[in-house]
XYZ file of C-alpha atoms in Angstrom:
782
model
C -5.442 -22.321 -99.325
C -1.782 -23.162 -98.926
C -0.761 -26.242 -96.938
C 2.770 -26.335 -95.536
C 4.170 -29.190 -93.496
C 4.877 -27.932 -89.991
C 6.860 -30.850 -88.561
C 10.454 -29.614 -88.260
C 12.313 -27.765 -85.511
C 10.090 -28.733 -82.613
C 11.284 -29.250 -79.068
C 9.988 -31.996 -76.788
C 10.225 -32.249 -73.045
C 8.777 -34.236 -70.202
C 8.219 -32.669 -66.814
C 11.570 -31.965 -65.071
C 13.510 -33.219 -68.102
C 15.483 -31.026 -70.550
C 14.152 -30.124 -73.979
C 15.141 -32.216 -76.979
C 14.977 -31.072 -80.593
C 12.786 -33.372 -82.693
C 11.007 -33.716 -86.018
C 7.360 -34.735 -85.970
C 5.692 -37.211 -85.936
C 6.895 -38.207 -82.480
C 5.907 -40.927 -80.005
C 6.627 -39.821 -76.437
C 5.575 -43.176 -74.999
C 8.061 -45.093 -77.132
C 10.774 -42.741 -75.961
C 9.863 -43.153 -72.281
C 10.291 -46.897 -72.453
C 8.839 -49.725 -70.375
C 8.802 -51.017 -66.820
C 7.294 -54.034 -65.110
C 5.308 -51.798 -62.755
C 3.903 -49.554 -65.525
C 0.190 -48.843 -65.125
C -0.472 -49.633 -68.795
C 0.026 -53.312 -67.935
C -0.456 -56.061 -70.482
C -2.767 -54.003 -72.695
C -0.275 -51.186 -73.175
C 2.779 -53.494 -73.219
C 4.089 -52.048 -69.951
C 4.982 -48.663 -71.452
C 5.189 -45.687 -69.144
C 3.045 -42.556 -69.289
C 3.501 -38.929 -68.374
C 2.834 -35.328 -69.317
C 4.635 -33.778 -72.268
C 5.232 -30.416 -73.815
C 5.959 -29.730 -77.476
C 7.116 -26.265 -78.484
C 8.107 -24.503 -81.672
C 9.274 -20.968 -82.368
C 8.288 -19.506 -85.737
C 8.282 -16.175 -87.571
C 4.971 -14.452 -88.317
C 5.129 -12.148 -91.363
C 3.073 -8.952 -91.436
C 1.114 -10.374 -94.381
C -0.634 -12.761 -91.989
C -2.501 -9.864 -90.417
C -4.992 -9.964 -93.289
C -5.003 -13.732 -93.752
C -6.527 -16.799 -92.181
C -3.868 -18.869 -90.414
C -4.636 -22.313 -88.988
C -2.818 -25.357 -87.702
C -4.052 -28.830 -88.564
C -3.157 -31.669 -86.204
C -3.848 -35.090 -87.677
C -3.605 -36.760 -84.284
C -2.381 -35.967 -80.763
C -2.810 -38.551 -77.999
C -4.417 -37.754 -75.570
C -5.932 -34.545 -74.149
C -4.123 -31.978 -76.306
C -4.116 -28.256 -75.478
C -2.592 -25.763 -77.928
C -1.159 -22.385 -76.884
C 0.113 -19.423 -78.914
C 2.362 -17.071 -76.969
C 0.965 -18.460 -73.731
C -2.723 -18.150 -74.649
C -4.771 -21.305 -75.262
C -6.177 -21.340 -78.793
C -7.672 -24.835 -79.018
C -7.841 -28.367 -77.690
C -8.893 -31.907 -78.542
C -9.701 -34.672 -76.074
C -9.894 -37.671 -78.409
C -6.416 -38.764 -79.416
C -7.483 -40.047 -82.840
C -9.505 -37.096 -84.178
C -8.064 -34.657 -86.692
C -8.543 -31.106 -85.408
C -7.637 -27.550 -86.364
C -6.971 -24.388 -84.413
C -7.081 -20.837 -85.735
C -4.048 -18.672 -84.949
C -4.298 -14.897 -84.502
C -2.823 -12.131 -82.336
C 0.691 -12.800 -83.589
C 3.802 -10.839 -82.813
C 4.202 -9.715 -86.423
C 7.662 -9.584 -87.968
C 8.873 -11.374 -84.851
C 9.219 -14.784 -83.261
C 6.137 -16.494 -81.838
C 5.946 -19.424 -79.445
C 3.661 -22.365 -80.124
C 3.160 -24.881 -77.310
C 1.213 -28.135 -77.250
C 0.627 -29.769 -73.884
C -0.325 -33.445 -73.784
C -1.498 -35.333 -70.701
C -0.899 -39.080 -70.803
C -0.399 -39.453 -67.060
C -3.643 -41.222 -66.184
C -3.208 -44.884 -67.070
C -4.440 -47.257 -68.286
C -6.398 -45.322 -70.890
C -6.284 -47.860 -73.744
C -6.639 -51.608 -74.248
C -3.652 -51.680 -76.607
C -0.477 -49.672 -77.141
C -1.644 -46.147 -77.911
C 1.602 -44.244 -78.114
C 1.409 -40.619 -77.041
C 2.166 -37.077 -78.105
C 2.006 -35.535 -81.577
C 2.256 -38.860 -83.364
C 0.742 -37.770 -86.700
C 1.763 -34.863 -88.990
C 1.008 -31.183 -88.399
C 0.208 -28.702 -91.186
C 0.195 -24.914 -91.432
C -2.782 -23.606 -93.424
C -2.791 -20.071 -94.793
C -5.220 -18.284 -97.088
C -6.876 -14.969 -97.775
C -9.945 -14.029 -95.751
C -11.974 -15.127 -98.751
C -11.241 -18.833 -99.027
C -12.497 -22.339 -99.559
C -12.845 -23.956 -96.149
C -10.482 -26.803 -95.232
C -12.288 -29.964 -96.370
C -14.728 -27.539 -97.979
C -15.004 -29.464 -101.250
C -17.321 -32.463 -101.210
C -17.633 -34.595 -104.312
C -20.543 -37.049 -104.415
C -21.075 -39.678 -107.099
C -24.706 -39.453 -108.206
C -24.484 -42.107 -110.899
C -21.986 -44.139 -112.902
C -23.948 -44.955 -116.117
C -23.312 -42.226 -117.194
C -20.931 -40.868 -114.586
C -22.412 -37.875 -112.797
C -21.088 -36.084 -109.733
C -22.150 -33.200 -107.548
C -19.603 -30.778 -106.114
C -20.534 -28.869 -102.977
C -18.244 -26.047 -101.879
C -18.112 -24.409 -98.464
C -16.336 -21.054 -98.571
C -16.027 -17.696 -96.856
C -16.176 -14.336 -98.621
C -17.046 -10.801 -97.577
C -19.299 -10.177 -100.600
C -20.679 -13.556 -101.605
C -22.723 -12.050 -104.435
C -19.518 -10.919 -106.157
C -17.761 -14.295 -105.881
C -17.828 -16.849 -108.660
C -17.093 -20.543 -108.024
C -15.339 -22.377 -110.866
C -15.125 -26.179 -110.760
C -12.621 -28.073 -112.930
C -12.167 -31.851 -113.094
C -8.798 -33.313 -114.083
C -7.843 -36.847 -115.061
C -4.082 -37.342 -114.646
C -3.498 -33.666 -115.392
C -5.891 -33.422 -118.351
C -8.997 -31.303 -117.871
C -12.131 -33.354 -118.613
C -14.853 -31.032 -117.307
C -15.358 -27.405 -116.254
C -18.282 -25.281 -115.176
C -19.118 -22.143 -113.275
C -21.129 -22.857 -110.158
C -21.784 -26.106 -108.369
C -24.363 -27.687 -110.619
C -24.109 -31.440 -111.226
C -21.373 -32.463 -113.650
C -21.333 -35.355 -116.097
C -17.960 -36.876 -116.997
C -17.715 -38.530 -120.385
C -15.957 -41.890 -120.702
C -15.370 -41.924 -116.971
C -13.063 -44.409 -115.286
C -14.725 -45.781 -112.176
C -13.012 -46.383 -108.833
C -12.998 -49.805 -107.186
C -10.477 -51.987 -105.384
C -9.666 -53.588 -108.726
C -9.519 -50.318 -110.706
C -8.538 -47.539 -108.272
C -8.722 -44.617 -110.659
C -8.628 -41.126 -109.169
C -9.609 -37.676 -110.401
C -8.807 -34.188 -109.106
C -11.420 -31.517 -108.501
C -10.046 -27.975 -108.469
C -12.242 -25.209 -107.095
C -11.390 -21.563 -107.763
C -12.980 -18.599 -105.996
C -12.772 -15.494 -108.150
C -14.208 -12.096 -108.738
C -14.250 -10.213 -111.999
C -10.782 -8.891 -111.238
C -8.949 -11.461 -109.091
C -8.539 -15.056 -108.015
C -9.273 -15.197 -104.294
C -8.436 -18.827 -103.491
C -7.941 -22.262 -105.005
C -8.209 -25.698 -103.458
C -7.990 -29.182 -104.950
C -9.603 -32.391 -103.721
C -8.856 -35.873 -104.988
C -11.812 -38.224 -105.473
C -12.969 -41.351 -107.223
C -16.171 -42.010 -109.108
C -17.662 -44.663 -106.867
C -21.197 -45.373 -105.727
C -22.124 -47.791 -102.922
C -25.423 -49.646 -102.614
C -26.602 -52.454 -100.387
C -29.671 -54.701 -100.313
C -30.732 -58.266 -99.536
C -28.615 -59.293 -102.506
C -25.386 -57.962 -100.988
C -22.989 -55.026 -101.109
C -22.308 -53.340 -104.448
C -19.716 -50.881 -105.708
C -20.783 -49.263 -108.977
C -23.376 -52.007 -109.374
C -20.909 -54.867 -109.003
C -21.121 -57.293 -106.103
C -18.253 -56.987 -103.630
C -17.085 -59.481 -101.017
C -14.828 -57.959 -98.387
C -11.574 -59.874 -97.912
C -10.689 -58.029 -94.797
C -8.352 -57.671 -91.882
C -8.361 -55.530 -88.754
C -5.393 -53.255 -88.108
C -4.338 -51.110 -85.162
C -2.773 -47.700 -85.749
C 0.793 -48.374 -84.610
C 3.572 -48.889 -87.132
C 5.527 -51.628 -85.428
C 9.051 -50.626 -84.476
C 8.157 -46.963 -85.095
C 5.573 -47.109 -82.332
C 2.613 -44.842 -83.021
C 4.548 -42.547 -85.364
C 2.680 -42.223 -88.654
C 4.604 -41.561 -91.876
C 3.050 -41.629 -95.327
C 5.646 -44.194 -96.418
C 4.712 -46.490 -93.511
C 0.987 -46.346 -94.188
C 1.455 -46.912 -97.924
C 3.803 -49.826 -97.300
C 1.324 -51.644 -95.072
C -1.600 -51.276 -97.470
C 0.562 -52.394 -100.393
C 1.718 -55.483 -98.507
C -1.819 -56.459 -97.531
C -2.971 -55.966 -101.111
C -0.238 -58.292 -102.369
C -1.712 -61.119 -100.295
C -5.291 -60.671 -101.441
C -6.771 -58.338 -98.844
C -9.191 -55.879 -100.397
C -10.503 -54.342 -97.167
C -9.306 -53.150 -93.773
C -11.110 -52.259 -90.573
C -9.438 -49.438 -88.642
C -9.723 -50.937 -85.210
C -10.733 -49.197 -83.107
C -10.297 -45.556 -84.076
C -10.352 -43.363 -87.188
C -7.705 -44.070 -89.815
C -5.117 -41.386 -90.574
C -5.171 -39.324 -93.770
C -2.073 -40.854 -95.363
C -3.447 -44.359 -94.868
C -6.665 -43.324 -96.611
C -4.610 -41.819 -99.440
C -2.806 -45.144 -99.812
C -6.098 -47.050 -99.846
C -7.435 -44.707 -102.532
C -4.355 -45.119 -104.677
C -3.839 -48.875 -104.274
C -7.477 -49.945 -104.130
C -8.381 -50.999 -100.594
C -11.873 -50.746 -99.112
C -12.035 -49.184 -95.646
C -14.338 -49.641 -92.689
C -13.421 -46.528 -90.723
C -14.212 -47.031 -87.061
C -14.839 -44.397 -84.433
C -14.374 -45.628 -80.864
C -13.621 -48.646 -78.707
C -15.995 -47.395 -76.035
C -18.927 -45.084 -75.545
C -19.691 -43.857 -72.035
C -19.049 -47.158 -70.240
C -15.340 -47.367 -69.513
C -13.219 -50.386 -70.421
C -10.221 -48.891 -68.610
C -10.200 -46.535 -65.615
C -9.041 -43.495 -67.604
C -10.174 -44.141 -71.170
C -12.226 -41.887 -73.424
C -15.531 -42.853 -71.803
C -15.107 -39.954 -69.369
C -15.128 -37.458 -72.268
C -17.331 -39.306 -74.737
C -20.721 -37.623 -74.404
C -19.255 -34.138 -74.470
C -17.185 -34.728 -77.602
C -18.656 -37.515 -79.744
C -20.443 -35.074 -82.073
C -17.123 -33.329 -82.817
C -15.453 -36.698 -83.416
C -18.124 -37.668 -85.947
C -17.832 -34.338 -87.764
C -14.043 -34.727 -87.882
C -14.377 -38.286 -89.184
C -16.734 -37.376 -92.024
C -14.822 -34.247 -93.031
C -11.657 -36.338 -93.300
C -13.261 -39.284 -95.084
C -15.876 -37.837 -97.396
C -13.868 -37.566 -100.629
C -11.955 -40.811 -100.108
C -13.576 -43.460 -102.348
C -11.882 -46.188 -100.334
C -14.116 -45.492 -97.329
C -17.249 -47.550 -97.936
C -18.382 -48.180 -94.352
C -18.498 -46.375 -91.034
C -18.334 -48.343 -87.804
C -19.619 -46.503 -84.752
C -18.230 -48.810 -82.061
C -16.338 -51.923 -81.078
C -17.674 -54.420 -78.537
C -19.689 -51.914 -76.541
C -22.294 -53.139 -74.038
C -24.453 -49.993 -73.846
C -26.996 -51.255 -76.452
C -28.082 -53.929 -73.962
C -30.011 -51.232 -72.096
C -32.623 -48.623 -73.178
C -30.379 -45.638 -72.436
C -27.649 -47.202 -74.573
C -30.036 -47.623 -77.471
C -31.052 -43.979 -77.147
C -27.387 -43.029 -77.394
C -27.042 -45.267 -80.465
C -29.982 -43.473 -82.058
C -28.333 -40.103 -81.476
C -24.997 -41.240 -82.906
C -26.564 -42.824 -85.985
C -28.798 -39.818 -86.630
C -25.843 -37.445 -86.363
C -23.688 -39.543 -88.682
C -26.470 -39.850 -91.271
C -26.907 -36.076 -91.226
C -23.206 -35.660 -91.925
C -22.989 -38.366 -94.602
C -25.915 -40.349 -95.963
C -23.915 -42.015 -98.751
C -22.246 -44.752 -96.696
C -23.760 -47.563 -94.634
C -23.235 -47.726 -90.873
C -22.190 -50.785 -88.921
C -20.567 -51.609 -85.571
C -18.429 -54.456 -84.302
C -20.865 -56.049 -81.856
C -19.765 -58.997 -79.746
C -23.099 -60.718 -79.186
C -21.661 -62.853 -76.400
C -20.346 -59.877 -74.426
C -23.545 -57.908 -75.019
C -25.631 -60.783 -73.639
C -23.325 -61.380 -70.684
C -23.445 -57.686 -69.767
C -27.142 -58.147 -68.930
C -26.381 -60.885 -66.397
C -25.365 -60.384 -62.799
C -22.534 -62.894 -63.170
C -20.541 -63.576 -66.310
C -20.231 -67.366 -66.704
C -17.237 -66.917 -69.021
C -15.336 -64.672 -66.618
C -12.847 -67.281 -65.492
C -9.573 -65.429 -65.930
C -8.382 -66.178 -62.398
C -9.350 -69.807 -62.786
C -7.505 -69.980 -66.101
C -4.319 -68.686 -64.526
C -4.628 -71.122 -61.630
C -5.408 -74.063 -63.859
C -2.599 -73.266 -66.287
C -0.099 -73.689 -63.501
C -1.223 -77.290 -63.048
C -1.308 -78.232 -66.748
C 1.068 -79.398 -69.391
C 1.016 -77.664 -72.765
C -1.349 -80.132 -74.401
C -3.996 -79.750 -71.704
C -3.622 -75.982 -71.705
C -4.015 -75.833 -75.493
C -7.248 -77.810 -75.238
C -8.575 -75.385 -72.650
C -7.697 -72.409 -74.880
C -9.485 -74.050 -77.815
C -12.596 -74.624 -75.725
C -12.601 -71.034 -74.471
C -12.586 -69.718 -78.039
C -15.360 -72.086 -79.059
C -17.431 -71.165 -76.013
C -17.582 -67.477 -76.955
C -18.523 -68.329 -80.524
C -21.278 -70.717 -79.474
C -22.869 -68.348 -76.930
C -23.337 -65.885 -79.804
C -25.687 -68.372 -81.466
C -28.014 -68.727 -78.477
C -31.558 -67.299 -78.497
C -30.637 -65.084 -75.527
C -27.751 -63.431 -77.389
C -29.956 -63.039 -80.447
C -32.703 -61.365 -78.456
C -30.506 -58.832 -76.657
C -28.665 -57.824 -79.846
C -31.665 -57.434 -82.132
C -32.437 -53.845 -81.160
C -28.998 -52.505 -82.072
C -28.816 -54.530 -85.268
C -32.222 -53.197 -86.327
C -30.743 -49.698 -86.123
C -27.638 -50.438 -88.212
C -27.531 -50.661 -92.003
C -25.251 -53.692 -91.742
C -24.837 -55.940 -88.711
C -21.234 -56.340 -87.615
C -20.540 -59.654 -85.848
C -17.500 -60.149 -83.652
C -16.788 -63.870 -83.132
C -20.229 -65.060 -84.184
C -19.494 -67.333 -87.151
C -21.716 -69.940 -85.469
C -24.717 -67.878 -86.606
C -23.915 -67.690 -90.298
C -25.729 -70.738 -91.683
C -29.109 -69.929 -90.161
C -29.127 -66.157 -90.208
C -31.334 -65.788 -93.255
C -34.077 -67.795 -91.550
C -33.822 -65.868 -88.268
C -33.408 -62.419 -89.823
C -34.251 -62.466 -93.543
C -33.701 -58.710 -93.960
C -30.358 -58.545 -92.160
C -27.018 -57.980 -93.903
C -24.013 -59.293 -91.967
C -20.259 -58.657 -91.922
C -17.808 -60.613 -89.829
C -16.239 -57.517 -88.284
C -13.900 -59.661 -86.194
C -13.142 -63.374 -86.525
C -10.325 -65.703 -85.544
C -7.710 -66.017 -88.280
C -8.074 -69.800 -88.327
C -11.809 -69.533 -89.090
C -11.181 -68.177 -92.596
C -10.996 -71.597 -94.255
C -14.518 -72.478 -93.131
C -15.968 -68.963 -93.157
C -14.982 -67.890 -96.665
C -16.967 -70.571 -98.513
C -20.007 -69.341 -96.549
C -19.312 -65.744 -97.558
C -19.266 -66.886 -101.179
C -22.457 -68.921 -100.672
C -24.775 -66.596 -98.745
C -25.706 -63.197 -100.271
C -26.345 -61.699 -96.827
C -22.752 -62.345 -95.740
C -20.751 -59.428 -97.103
C -17.259 -60.405 -95.975
C -14.872 -61.198 -93.177
C -12.327 -59.198 -91.153
C -9.770 -61.372 -89.406
C -8.200 -60.450 -86.070
C -5.729 -59.424 -87.028
C -4.098 -58.676 -90.364
C -0.971 -57.019 -88.928
C 0.647 -57.602 -85.576
C 0.789 -54.758 -83.091
C 2.200 -53.543 -79.787
C 0.225 -54.317 -76.648
C -2.480 -56.831 -75.729
C 0.619 -58.886 -75.169
C 0.624 -62.538 -76.051
C -3.015 -62.914 -77.088
C -1.848 -64.578 -80.298
C 1.646 -65.680 -79.310
C 2.676 -69.308 -79.144
C 5.354 -69.943 -76.553
C 7.813 -72.761 -75.903
C 8.382 -71.619 -72.320
C 6.062 -73.226 -69.759
C 6.120 -70.146 -67.546
C 4.303 -68.218 -70.280
C 1.108 -70.233 -70.056
C -1.940 -68.138 -69.327
C -3.948 -65.534 -71.208
C -2.272 -62.483 -69.664
C 1.440 -62.586 -70.387
C 3.794 -60.836 -67.997
C 6.631 -58.374 -68.477
C 8.664 -58.199 -70.695
C 6.118 -59.432 -73.254
C 5.693 -56.719 -75.882
C 3.592 -57.845 -78.871
C 0.162 -59.363 -79.345
C 1.490 -62.019 -81.730
C -1.896 -62.192 -83.463
C -0.979 -60.856 -86.914
C -1.103 -62.566 -90.278
C 1.923 -60.321 -90.869
C 4.425 -59.688 -88.091
C 5.208 -56.124 -86.982
C 7.919 -55.866 -89.639
C 5.471 -56.752 -92.401
C 6.818 -60.281 -92.976
C 4.176 -62.813 -93.928
C 3.348 -65.820 -91.779
C 1.397 -68.937 -92.708
C -1.803 -67.109 -91.765
C -1.218 -64.552 -94.523
C -0.234 -67.342 -96.906
C -3.426 -69.252 -96.148
C -5.529 -66.148 -96.795
C -3.808 -65.551 -100.135
C -4.606 -69.114 -101.169
C -8.212 -69.100 -99.930
C -8.968 -65.794 -101.659
C -7.367 -66.923 -104.929
C -4.576 -64.357 -104.794
C -1.952 -67.118 -104.768
C -2.218 -70.078 -107.152
C 0.870 -72.022 -106.029
C 1.142 -73.806 -102.664
C 2.226 -71.794 -99.650
C 4.600 -73.764 -97.429
C 4.776 -72.938 -93.743
C 7.150 -74.613 -91.297
C 6.590 -74.631 -87.540
C 9.842 -73.759 -85.712
C 12.027 -76.875 -85.417
C 14.488 -75.507 -82.859
C 12.463 -76.620 -79.811
C 12.717 -80.414 -80.028
C 10.261 -82.328 -77.885
C 8.500 -79.197 -76.576
C 4.783 -78.701 -77.249
C 4.124 -74.959 -77.629
C 1.416 -73.328 -75.545
C -1.068 -71.789 -77.941
C -3.234 -68.684 -77.844
C -6.857 -68.094 -78.823
C -6.050 -65.548 -81.514
C -3.675 -67.643 -83.571
C -4.136 -70.904 -85.460
C -0.563 -71.507 -86.636
C 2.964 -70.385 -85.829
C 4.389 -71.617 -89.143
C 6.780 -69.422 -91.145
C 7.844 -69.674 -94.821
C 11.456 -70.718 -94.095
C 13.379 -74.018 -94.141
C 16.710 -73.225 -92.523
C 17.562 -74.177 -88.938
C 21.274 -74.763 -88.562
C 22.128 -77.186 -85.773
C 18.687 -78.825 -85.888
C 19.429 -81.822 -88.107
C 17.075 -84.671 -87.260
C 14.586 -82.609 -85.236
C 10.940 -83.327 -85.937
C 9.359 -80.725 -88.225
C 5.678 -79.963 -88.776
C 4.960 -78.597 -92.241
C 1.742 -76.944 -93.406
C 0.970 -76.640 -97.109
C -1.900 -74.363 -98.163
C -3.472 -74.885 -101.568
C -6.792 -75.125 -103.424
C -5.696 -78.462 -104.922
C -6.998 -81.887 -103.845
C -3.807 -83.418 -102.427
C -0.149 -82.597 -101.880
C 3.025 -84.629 -102.211
C 5.958 -83.397 -100.142
C 9.593 -83.910 -101.145
C 12.732 -83.293 -99.114
C 15.917 -83.247 -101.176
C 14.070 -84.968 -104.038
C 12.866 -87.840 -101.823
C 9.139 -88.228 -101.252
C 8.200 -87.661 -97.611
C 4.477 -88.395 -97.884
C 1.257 -87.604 -99.708
C -1.640 -86.018 -97.838
C -5.168 -84.895 -98.716
C -6.080 -81.245 -98.549
C -8.748 -80.377 -95.985
C -9.913 -76.800 -95.488
C -7.188 -75.676 -97.911
C -4.414 -77.307 -95.842
C -2.296 -80.464 -95.866
C -0.097 -81.271 -92.862
C 3.126 -83.291 -92.823
C 5.664 -84.446 -90.234
C 9.239 -85.314 -91.057
C 12.735 -84.913 -89.662
C 14.500 -81.688 -90.499
C 17.447 -81.895 -92.887
C 18.939 -78.915 -94.687
C 18.298 -78.680 -98.404
C 15.208 -78.257 -100.555
C 11.649 -78.758 -99.327
C 9.183 -79.020 -102.209
C 5.389 -79.317 -102.273
C 3.686 -80.619 -105.410
C -0.098 -80.106 -105.528
C -2.423 -82.325 -107.587
C -5.980 -81.736 -108.750
C -8.885 -84.189 -108.434
C -7.794 -86.017 -111.597
C -4.267 -86.537 -110.317
C -2.754 -83.943 -112.624
C -0.100 -81.561 -111.299
C -1.814 -78.378 -110.214
C 1.230 -76.356 -109.108
C 4.305 -76.563 -106.916
C 6.468 -74.490 -104.568
C 9.666 -74.968 -102.645
C 11.739 -73.613 -99.759
C 15.513 -73.658 -99.631
C 17.913 -73.753 -96.666
C 20.569 -71.112 -96.172
C 23.957 -72.385 -97.300
C 27.610 -71.801 -96.353
C 28.546 -68.944 -94.015
C 25.852 -66.947 -92.215
C 26.043 -63.263 -93.080
C 24.228 -59.996 -92.530
C 22.187 -58.742 -95.467
C 20.969 -55.137 -95.611
C 18.346 -54.645 -98.292
C 16.312 -51.442 -98.847
C 12.706 -51.993 -99.899
C 12.848 -49.216 -102.496
C 15.373 -48.510 -105.241
C 15.268 -44.718 -105.563
C 15.720 -42.190 -102.775
C 15.382 -38.473 -102.169
C 16.412 -36.333 -99.233
C 13.611 -36.404 -96.677
C 12.347 -39.873 -97.616
C 11.562 -42.522 -95.017
C 13.212 -45.787 -96.086
C 12.657 -49.313 -94.770
C 15.566 -51.752 -94.811
C 15.390 -55.486 -94.169
C 18.332 -56.457 -91.961
C 18.492 -60.243 -92.111
C 20.753 -63.165 -91.369
C 21.142 -65.259 -94.513
C 23.294 -67.848 -96.149
C 25.437 -66.945 -99.110
C 22.484 -67.928 -101.305
C 20.316 -65.220 -99.711
C 17.985 -67.575 -97.832
C 16.935 -66.613 -94.287
C 18.661 -68.525 -91.468
C 16.185 -68.965 -88.586
C 18.429 -70.478 -85.892
C 21.332 -68.037 -85.657
C 19.670 -65.061 -83.977
C 22.217 -62.417 -83.005
C 22.230 -59.012 -81.329
C 22.941 -56.486 -84.081
C 23.870 -52.841 -83.872
C 22.972 -50.330 -86.585
C 24.563 -46.919 -87.125
C 23.702 -44.380 -89.811
C 25.730 -41.544 -91.365
C 23.937 -39.007 -93.543
C 20.553 -39.988 -92.184
C 18.528 -40.486 -89.027
C 17.878 -43.941 -87.618
C 14.211 -43.742 -86.649
C 13.951 -47.304 -85.361
C 15.605 -50.703 -85.422
C 14.088 -53.931 -84.149
C 12.641 -57.349 -84.790
C 9.373 -59.219 -84.242
C 10.500 -60.800 -80.983
C 7.311 -60.796 -78.873
C 9.123 -60.982 -75.523
C 12.108 -58.708 -74.950
C 13.435 -55.759 -72.949
C 15.278 -54.331 -75.959
C 14.283 -50.921 -77.305
C 13.386 -49.990 -80.879
C 15.132 -46.619 -80.538
C 18.447 -47.771 -79.034
C 20.119 -48.842 -82.296
C 20.664 -52.379 -81.029
C 18.308 -55.350 -81.252
C 18.343 -59.130 -81.579
C 17.030 -60.700 -84.776
C 14.003 -62.989 -84.526
C 14.022 -66.106 -86.697
C 16.752 -64.396 -88.676
C 14.956 -61.158 -89.425
C 15.084 -57.543 -88.278
C 14.320 -54.138 -89.720
C 15.695 -50.608 -89.754
C 13.773 -47.458 -90.674
C 15.772 -44.350 -91.575
C 15.173 -40.800 -92.722
C 17.433 -39.666 -95.589
C 19.134 -36.415 -94.572
C 21.980 -36.080 -97.094
C 22.529 -37.142 -100.731
C 24.503 -40.207 -99.587
C 23.573 -42.309 -96.569
C 25.768 -45.018 -95.095
C 24.282 -47.789 -92.949
C 26.626 -49.979 -90.920
C 25.489 -53.193 -89.184
C 27.621 -55.145 -86.725
C 27.024 -58.434 -84.911
C 29.209 -60.765 -82.846
C 30.808 -63.461 -84.987
C 29.524 -61.894 -88.206
C 31.283 -59.763 -90.772
C 30.367 -56.083 -90.479
C 28.285 -54.859 -93.407
C 28.130 -51.320 -94.776
C 25.455 -50.334 -97.256
C 25.163 -47.016 -99.107
C 22.028 -45.288 -100.385
C 22.437 -42.529 -102.964
C 19.680 -40.064 -103.798
C 18.597 -39.228 -107.320
């Protein structure tokens, strides 16, 4: 079967608006923009909705008359209907499921019209920014009538000492008795095994797949007769076997602790558009800071992200839905769930089966249906269906025990959102921060009550592994209450990691932790944002808030102190990580948010802030830290929960942290440096080699002449590109009316980012900003 990318020369239009030529992937919602009155509200970051039409004209050769022709859509949000020459040929209701449509009845040796209609007019339909339209790639699949089915090769690891696999092949052929199936296994291009038929195969001297050793093989299946090759298809796989018991979770017999983070599907300034380069970049960045697992919250992960996880070594909890048949928003997927969940599960497993990175399925996030008998019956049906499709992976779900318990009550004692807004208007920042802290603690503590335990037991008894959202209060006693239960922290506050991780290492039944969240995202505005503006108190931020602010990495992929702390706690980083809380708001106490424990950043450069009080966080595994500013000792502080905190007045220069072990010996040290001399624009591509068609990320920063980031000189910049396409330009500013697709944006703490598509052998990027020297950077392809 031949796969051809089918993303170019499309036309996009909204109702009563002219057509625009585009290249997929495309995010219609990002293009529509935002408005204060938008029905998406805070969850969807005030983006507008609508109905859209995508169309493409293509030539159908006569040879297709005797072939199978299909289109594969990796994701269309939401309610997609596909038409060929005016006749509907397929549809998909769930915006995150991969689906295929078969094309026939062409106008041969002539032009044909493909149309995809997408309905995103009923809002809100998501609790976060969904994006809309054909936001993932599209592929054209062609083959002879005798062919291996798409996703028709399934490789299962039967054992790893010695390595043994089974290869199952689903195929179509007119005379099956005359068809021979040949299976070949390749290791980096070298054939290591071959056999006729689909008997089990042993692989000598096999290299096993794990997060630490992500080795991949290729399985090539050939359909042939005595006289001809009918079809060939190749599937990539890893030799990896999962097991779980009271002793923990094991990959190829080795105990695994999941150092995890939750991620949404958007790609920051690109909106929902999914490019292979974007997905790879995110996984690589997370891996650099010690993450070995991600939870795809709260929908199935895209193919290119799974490919990146396979290649780089990242375990995946692939999640299905944020709701079942009880709606969380007026127009969400609950209205279609029962009619389509079986298709969604089949699509999930077909996509995931050969990816060794996928080690867990999650069938829900924070649903309340399992609190009632009919909900448990639905859970039974979902679990049974998923086990029939794939019995090799354990099943979990992100269950919020507090919400499940409260759903059984007539009145929710924690439902005080109106009171919170009213009270926040009477409070100063300190009082508000205390209230926020207590709200977070209250949800965690309710999870530990006997009532929450009782109502959640039935669903946890049905799952292979219990997924706890915000229930760390249960961890110490869980083995006494439920000695046969395995537990994963499917969602925890980022600031809980310092106390949670030692428990994960201590208790065999605790398999790992997934912080909310590893990477910042669009929508759920302000849930993790700290603000220095008193009018932004309150849980629900108002327009023009844009970002959640909850990420260990911001939407550009820049690390914050939360990511630095995780790297230290997990042993990925051995030197101290220094985070500095912004010093350009003297005398103002920031209002905090439940989903963030620190707003510190790894920079020490705030021009015009000499003498302002600075709060400095140093993360380390050492016993104590001594802090120096320009070679003068500021103070010495003990390390508690991997952190030492200092206060001093800001002065430009060198900030150095020296960590000492229990014996007083130097453990390690790190330093931050201020930007010096004239502030300038720096344009720096993240990769060194380029080819036409590549997607390239460029850091567009304000720095001193020494290359250090300047945090207090934020400027509106304008980017133009010759020889390429500017896909997006923006910063991590959580509250703005600026647009990622306008070409102009204001830096945030000195940083911004451009994403371009290379269209010609030489690309020229020009960046201008008031009071700054214009910079032109050239990229040349190889």
